[in-house]
PDB file of C-alpha atoms in Angstrom:
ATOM      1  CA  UNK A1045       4.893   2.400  18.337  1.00  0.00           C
ATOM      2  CA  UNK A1046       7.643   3.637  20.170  1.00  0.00           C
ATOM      3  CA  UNK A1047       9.732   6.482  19.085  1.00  0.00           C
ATOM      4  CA  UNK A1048      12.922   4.084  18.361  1.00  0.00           C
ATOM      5  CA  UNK A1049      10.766   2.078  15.625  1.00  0.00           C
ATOM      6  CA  UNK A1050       9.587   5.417  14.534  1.00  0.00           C
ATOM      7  CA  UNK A1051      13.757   6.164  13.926  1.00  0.00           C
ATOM      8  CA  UNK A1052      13.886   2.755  12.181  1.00  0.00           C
ATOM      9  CA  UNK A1053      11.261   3.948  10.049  1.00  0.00           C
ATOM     10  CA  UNK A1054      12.329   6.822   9.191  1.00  0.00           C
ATOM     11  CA  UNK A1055      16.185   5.205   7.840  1.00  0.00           C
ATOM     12  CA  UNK A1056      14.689   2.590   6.364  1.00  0.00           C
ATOM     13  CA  UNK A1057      12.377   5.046   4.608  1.00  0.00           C
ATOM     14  CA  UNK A1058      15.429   6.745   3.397  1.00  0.00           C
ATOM     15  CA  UNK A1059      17.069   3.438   2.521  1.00  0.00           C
ATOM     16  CA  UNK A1060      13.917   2.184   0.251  1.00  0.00           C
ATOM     17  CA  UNK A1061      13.255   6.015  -1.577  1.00  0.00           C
ATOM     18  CA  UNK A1062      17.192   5.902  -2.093  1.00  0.00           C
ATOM     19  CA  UNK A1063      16.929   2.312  -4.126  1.00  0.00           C
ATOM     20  CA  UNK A1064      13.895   3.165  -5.741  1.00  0.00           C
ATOM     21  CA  UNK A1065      15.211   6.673  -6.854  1.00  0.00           C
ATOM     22  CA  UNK A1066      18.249   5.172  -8.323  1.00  0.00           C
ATOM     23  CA  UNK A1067      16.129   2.473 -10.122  1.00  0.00           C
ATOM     24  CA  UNK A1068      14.284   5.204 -11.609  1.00  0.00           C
ATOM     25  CA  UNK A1069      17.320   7.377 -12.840  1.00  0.00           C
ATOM     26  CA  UNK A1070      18.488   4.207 -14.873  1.00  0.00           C
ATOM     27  CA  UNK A1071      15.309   4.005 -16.916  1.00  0.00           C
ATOM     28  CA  UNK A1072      15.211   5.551 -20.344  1.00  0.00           C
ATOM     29  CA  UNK A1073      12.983   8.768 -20.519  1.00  0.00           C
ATOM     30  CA  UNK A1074      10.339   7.259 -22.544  1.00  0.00           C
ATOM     31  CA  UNK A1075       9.752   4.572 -19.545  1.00  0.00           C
ATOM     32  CA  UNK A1076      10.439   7.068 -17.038  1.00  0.00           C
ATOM     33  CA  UNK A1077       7.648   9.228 -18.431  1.00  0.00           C
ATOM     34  CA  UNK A1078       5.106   6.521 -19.779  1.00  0.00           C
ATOM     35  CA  UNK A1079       2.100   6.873 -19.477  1.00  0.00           C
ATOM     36  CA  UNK A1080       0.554   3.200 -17.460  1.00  0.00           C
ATOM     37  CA  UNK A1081      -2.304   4.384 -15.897  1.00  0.00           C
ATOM     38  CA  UNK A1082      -1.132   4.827 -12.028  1.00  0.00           C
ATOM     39  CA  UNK A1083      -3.333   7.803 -10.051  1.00  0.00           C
ATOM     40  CA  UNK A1084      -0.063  10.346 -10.992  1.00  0.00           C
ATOM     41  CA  UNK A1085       0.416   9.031 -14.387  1.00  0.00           C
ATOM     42  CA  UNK A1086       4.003   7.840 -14.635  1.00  0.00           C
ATOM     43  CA  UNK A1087       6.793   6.997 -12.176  1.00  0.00           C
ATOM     44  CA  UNK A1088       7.962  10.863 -12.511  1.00  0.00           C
ATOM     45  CA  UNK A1089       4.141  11.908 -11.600  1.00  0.00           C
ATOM     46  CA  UNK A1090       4.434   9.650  -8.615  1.00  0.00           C
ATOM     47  CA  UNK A1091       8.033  10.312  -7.375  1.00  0.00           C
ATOM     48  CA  UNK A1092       7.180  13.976  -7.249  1.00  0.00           C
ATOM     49  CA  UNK A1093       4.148  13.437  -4.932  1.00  0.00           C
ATOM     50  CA  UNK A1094       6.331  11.265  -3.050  1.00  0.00           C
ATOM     51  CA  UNK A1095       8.547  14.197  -2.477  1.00  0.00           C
ATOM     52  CA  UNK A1096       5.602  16.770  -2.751  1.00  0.00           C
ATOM     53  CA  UNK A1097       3.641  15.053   0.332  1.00  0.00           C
ATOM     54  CA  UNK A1098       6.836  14.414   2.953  1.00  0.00           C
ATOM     55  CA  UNK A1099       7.140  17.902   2.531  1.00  0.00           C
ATOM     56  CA  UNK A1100       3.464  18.737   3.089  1.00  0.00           C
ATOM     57  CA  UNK A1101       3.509  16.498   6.124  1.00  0.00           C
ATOM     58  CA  UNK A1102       6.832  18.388   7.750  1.00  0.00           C
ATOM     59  CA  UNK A1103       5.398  20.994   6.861  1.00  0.00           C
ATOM     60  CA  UNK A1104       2.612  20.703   9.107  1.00  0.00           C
ATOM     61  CA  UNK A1105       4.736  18.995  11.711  1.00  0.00           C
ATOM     62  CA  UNK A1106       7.585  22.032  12.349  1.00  0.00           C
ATOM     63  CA  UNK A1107       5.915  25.174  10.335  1.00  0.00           C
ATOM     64  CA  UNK A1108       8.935  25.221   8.508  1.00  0.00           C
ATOM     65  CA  UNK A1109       9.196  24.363   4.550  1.00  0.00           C
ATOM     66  CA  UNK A1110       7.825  24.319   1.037  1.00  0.00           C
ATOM     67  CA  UNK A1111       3.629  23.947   1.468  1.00  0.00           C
ATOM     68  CA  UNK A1112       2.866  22.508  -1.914  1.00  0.00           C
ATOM     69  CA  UNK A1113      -1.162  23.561  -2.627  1.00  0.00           C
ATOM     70  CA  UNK A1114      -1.652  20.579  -5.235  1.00  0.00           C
ATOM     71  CA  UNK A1115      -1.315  17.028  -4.669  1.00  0.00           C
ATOM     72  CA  UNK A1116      -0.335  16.187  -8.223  1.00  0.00           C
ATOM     73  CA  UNK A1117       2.191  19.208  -8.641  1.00  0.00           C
ATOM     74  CA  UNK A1118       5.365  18.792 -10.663  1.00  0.00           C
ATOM     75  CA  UNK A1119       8.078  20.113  -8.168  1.00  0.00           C
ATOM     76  CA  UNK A1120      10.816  18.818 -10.331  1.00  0.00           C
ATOM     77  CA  UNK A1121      10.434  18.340 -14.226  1.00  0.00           C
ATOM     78  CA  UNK A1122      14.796  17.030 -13.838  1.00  0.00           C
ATOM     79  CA  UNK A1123      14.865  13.662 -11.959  1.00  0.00           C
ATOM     80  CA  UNK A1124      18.067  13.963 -10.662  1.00  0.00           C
ATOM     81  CA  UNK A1125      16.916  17.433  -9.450  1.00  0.00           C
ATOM     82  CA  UNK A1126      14.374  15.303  -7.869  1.00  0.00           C
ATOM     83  CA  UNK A1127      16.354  12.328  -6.506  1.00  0.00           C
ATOM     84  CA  UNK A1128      18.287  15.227  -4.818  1.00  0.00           C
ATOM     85  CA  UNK A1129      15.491  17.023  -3.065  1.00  0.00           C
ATOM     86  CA  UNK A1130      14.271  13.582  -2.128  1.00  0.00           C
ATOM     87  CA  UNK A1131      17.577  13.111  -0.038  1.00  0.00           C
ATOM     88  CA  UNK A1132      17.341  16.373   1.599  1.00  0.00           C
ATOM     89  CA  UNK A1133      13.608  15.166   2.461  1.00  0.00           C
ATOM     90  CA  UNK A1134      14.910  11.858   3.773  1.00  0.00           C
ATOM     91  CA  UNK A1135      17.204  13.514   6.122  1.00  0.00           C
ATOM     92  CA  UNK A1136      14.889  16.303   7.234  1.00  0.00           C
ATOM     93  CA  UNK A1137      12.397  13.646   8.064  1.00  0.00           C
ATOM     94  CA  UNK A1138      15.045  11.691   9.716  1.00  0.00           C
ATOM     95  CA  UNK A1139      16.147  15.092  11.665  1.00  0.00           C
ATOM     96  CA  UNK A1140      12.116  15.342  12.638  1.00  0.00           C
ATOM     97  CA  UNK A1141      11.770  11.911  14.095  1.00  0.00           C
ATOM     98  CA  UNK A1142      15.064  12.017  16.191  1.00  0.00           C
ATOM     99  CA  UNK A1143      13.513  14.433  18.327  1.00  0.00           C
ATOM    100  CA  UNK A1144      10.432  13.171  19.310  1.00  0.00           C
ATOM    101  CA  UNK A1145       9.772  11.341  22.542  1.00  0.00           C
ATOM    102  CA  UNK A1146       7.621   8.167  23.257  1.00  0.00           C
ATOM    103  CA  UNK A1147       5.610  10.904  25.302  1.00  0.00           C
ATOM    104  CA  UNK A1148       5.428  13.398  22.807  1.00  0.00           C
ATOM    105  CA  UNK A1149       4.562  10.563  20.052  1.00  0.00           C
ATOM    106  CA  UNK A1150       1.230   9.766  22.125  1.00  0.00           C
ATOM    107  CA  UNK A1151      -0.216  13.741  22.183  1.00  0.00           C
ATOM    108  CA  UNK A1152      -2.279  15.618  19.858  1.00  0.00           C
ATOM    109  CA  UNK A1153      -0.670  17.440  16.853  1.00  0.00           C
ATOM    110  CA  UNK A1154      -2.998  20.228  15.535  1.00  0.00           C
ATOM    111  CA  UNK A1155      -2.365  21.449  11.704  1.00  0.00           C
ATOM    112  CA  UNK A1156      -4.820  22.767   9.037  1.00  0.00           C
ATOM    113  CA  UNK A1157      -5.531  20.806   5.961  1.00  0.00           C
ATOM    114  CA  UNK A1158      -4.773  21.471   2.484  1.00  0.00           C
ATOM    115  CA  UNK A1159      -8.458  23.105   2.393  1.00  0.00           C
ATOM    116  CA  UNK A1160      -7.514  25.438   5.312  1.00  0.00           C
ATOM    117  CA  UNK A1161      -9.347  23.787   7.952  1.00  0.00           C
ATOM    118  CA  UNK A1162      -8.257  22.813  11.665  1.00  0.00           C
ATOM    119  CA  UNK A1163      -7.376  19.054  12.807  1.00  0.00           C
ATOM    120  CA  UNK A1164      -5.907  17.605  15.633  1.00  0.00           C
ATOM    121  CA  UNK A1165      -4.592  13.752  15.944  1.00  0.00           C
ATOM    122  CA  UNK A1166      -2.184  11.861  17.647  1.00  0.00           C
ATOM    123  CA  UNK A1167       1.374  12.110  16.487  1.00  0.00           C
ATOM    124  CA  UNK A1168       1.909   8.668  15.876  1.00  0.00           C
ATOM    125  CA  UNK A1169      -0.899   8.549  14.064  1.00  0.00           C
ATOM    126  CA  UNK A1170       0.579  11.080  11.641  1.00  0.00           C
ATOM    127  CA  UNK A1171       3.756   9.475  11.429  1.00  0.00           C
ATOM    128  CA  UNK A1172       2.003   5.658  10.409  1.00  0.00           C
ATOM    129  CA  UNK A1173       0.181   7.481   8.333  1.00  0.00           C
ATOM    130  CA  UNK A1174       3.342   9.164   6.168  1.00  0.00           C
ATOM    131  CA  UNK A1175       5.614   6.274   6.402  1.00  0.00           C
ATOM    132  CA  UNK A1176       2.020   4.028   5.044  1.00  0.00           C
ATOM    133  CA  UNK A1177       1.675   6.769   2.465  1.00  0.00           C
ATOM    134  CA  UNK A1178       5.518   6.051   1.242  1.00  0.00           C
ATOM    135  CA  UNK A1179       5.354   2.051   1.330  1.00  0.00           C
ATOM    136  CA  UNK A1180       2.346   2.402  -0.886  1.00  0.00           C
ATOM    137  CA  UNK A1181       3.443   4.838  -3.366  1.00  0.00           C
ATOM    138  CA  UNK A1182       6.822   2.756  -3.522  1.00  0.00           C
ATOM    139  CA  UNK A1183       4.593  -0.349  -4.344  1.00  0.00           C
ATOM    140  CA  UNK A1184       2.914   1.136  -6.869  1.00  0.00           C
ATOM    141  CA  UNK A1185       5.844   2.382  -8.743  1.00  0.00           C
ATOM    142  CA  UNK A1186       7.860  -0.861  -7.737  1.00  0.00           C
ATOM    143  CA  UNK A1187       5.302  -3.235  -9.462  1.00  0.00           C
ATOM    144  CA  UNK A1188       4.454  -0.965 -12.568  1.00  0.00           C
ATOM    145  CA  UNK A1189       8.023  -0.563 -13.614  1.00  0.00           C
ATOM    146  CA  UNK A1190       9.984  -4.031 -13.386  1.00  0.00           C
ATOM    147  CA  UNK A1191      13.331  -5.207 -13.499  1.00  0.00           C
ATOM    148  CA  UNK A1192      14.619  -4.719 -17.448  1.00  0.00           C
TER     149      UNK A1192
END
């Protein structure tokens, strides 16, 4: 992919988070926090490893940011709290991906995994890999919590 579809992602990301967000701030607590089963929980479980992993990911990408140690932390028990520092993710990411090149999308990106240890891969492959990571997640809480 080139690093223009890699922008397109990246707003469109912040487009879809930004819908789904909102959908979730109209629910009533009780369905907000219900219990259904997904791999987080509920739709607040999910929505903060959402947030939690972006920031993981950027993390690893600049050196700069929160490193969360747990992939099924709580970052923000208030959802608007959370729909907030989602935003600010969105645009950071957005910031990120602006200033990458075709060239520099096709080298190796080393980081060390949540377990400490060394790895290398291709930056593009990171990037499919985050913007996969999002779709799904979105899915998930998109066809667990439908229209009322």
């Amino acid at each position: 992919m080139t690093s223009e579809q890699f922008r397109q992602l990246a707003k469109y990301n912040r487009w879809a988070n930004a819908r789904l967000y909102a959908a979730a701030l109209d629910l009533s607590e009780i369905s907000y926090r219900r219990h259904i089963g997904v791999f987080f929980g509920n739709l607040h479980g999910t929505l903060n490893h959402l947030l939690l992993t972006d920031r993981l990911w950027l993390k690893r990408l600049t050196g700069e940011g929160d490193h969360p140690t747990q992939l099924n932390a709580i970052l923000y028990e208030d959802r608007a709290e959370l729909t907030r520092a989602r935003t600010a993710e969105d645009e950071r990411l957005i910031e990120v991906v602006e200033k990458l090149d075709d060239t520099t999308l096709k080298g190796l990106h080393s980081y060390r995994t949540t377990s400490g240890m060394p790895k290398s891969q291709v930056l593009s492959d990171i990037l499919m890999h985050i913007f996969n990571h999002q779709t799904h997640r979105r899915g998930q809480a998109r066809s667990t919590y439908p229209p009322r």
